């Protein structure tokens, strides 16, 4: 069964203090990895899709990278509005991309 | 313009009752989903419908029954509610060709007492 593990569970940063979140996975054949952001009391919001090792995607202060075993979400000079839970996910072995397995997330808090 | 909407946002009910949660999307997507997020924030897929056809049915009790009257709506009916059903339920939608890019509703917090 697909496993997605995220670390750390929680991360507290000062505004402007860059850091990285980790997502490691065990799947039989990786067909993509997705990052979502979830604000308190809201549904997850899609951020990125990465398809192959070496691929990178950027959005504002966020940069997602992918290796054969893990993905990193780098946050450069974060702002308080970046505070959220960040979820990574992979598609299941069957059912196409519709069946997505989510990690338990990293709760990021950025302090002014 | 709400893309994916759910009603109600909060639902408090007693054990043994039957309740429904409604979901509507105005994005023109052909695939809709129900997820359950437990107290530990773990998000797990329950069902998926494509063009009103059930395509994913994870191992959930058969007290949970989804219904899709059309492509824009996916409702979730729960019979004989139990304490363990307390969670936040999210509806989502996507295009089948871009199924990883899912748009989520605001969630329905179900509390069973």
XYZ file of C-alpha atoms in Angstrom, chain B residues 9 11 21 35-39 42 46 64 82-90 107-112:
26
model
C -21.098 23.684 7.258
C -23.909 19.308 11.622
C -24.535 16.465 3.266
C -13.106 12.781 1.650
C -13.085 12.299 5.404
C -10.624 14.199 7.575
C -10.326 12.829 11.076
C -9.246 14.525 14.282
C -5.621 12.685 8.039
C -14.183 7.743 0.451
C -22.507 5.776 3.850
C -22.067 6.494 15.159
C -19.667 8.411 17.396
C -16.764 7.410 15.138
C -18.361 9.194 12.199
C -17.499 12.528 13.780
C -15.069 14.224 11.408
C -14.849 16.899 8.756
C -16.180 15.752 5.391
C -14.862 17.429 2.264
C -15.950 21.099 4.557
C -18.799 19.947 6.783
C -17.932 19.378 10.414
C -20.066 16.481 11.637
C -20.351 15.925 15.361
C -22.181 12.859 16.595
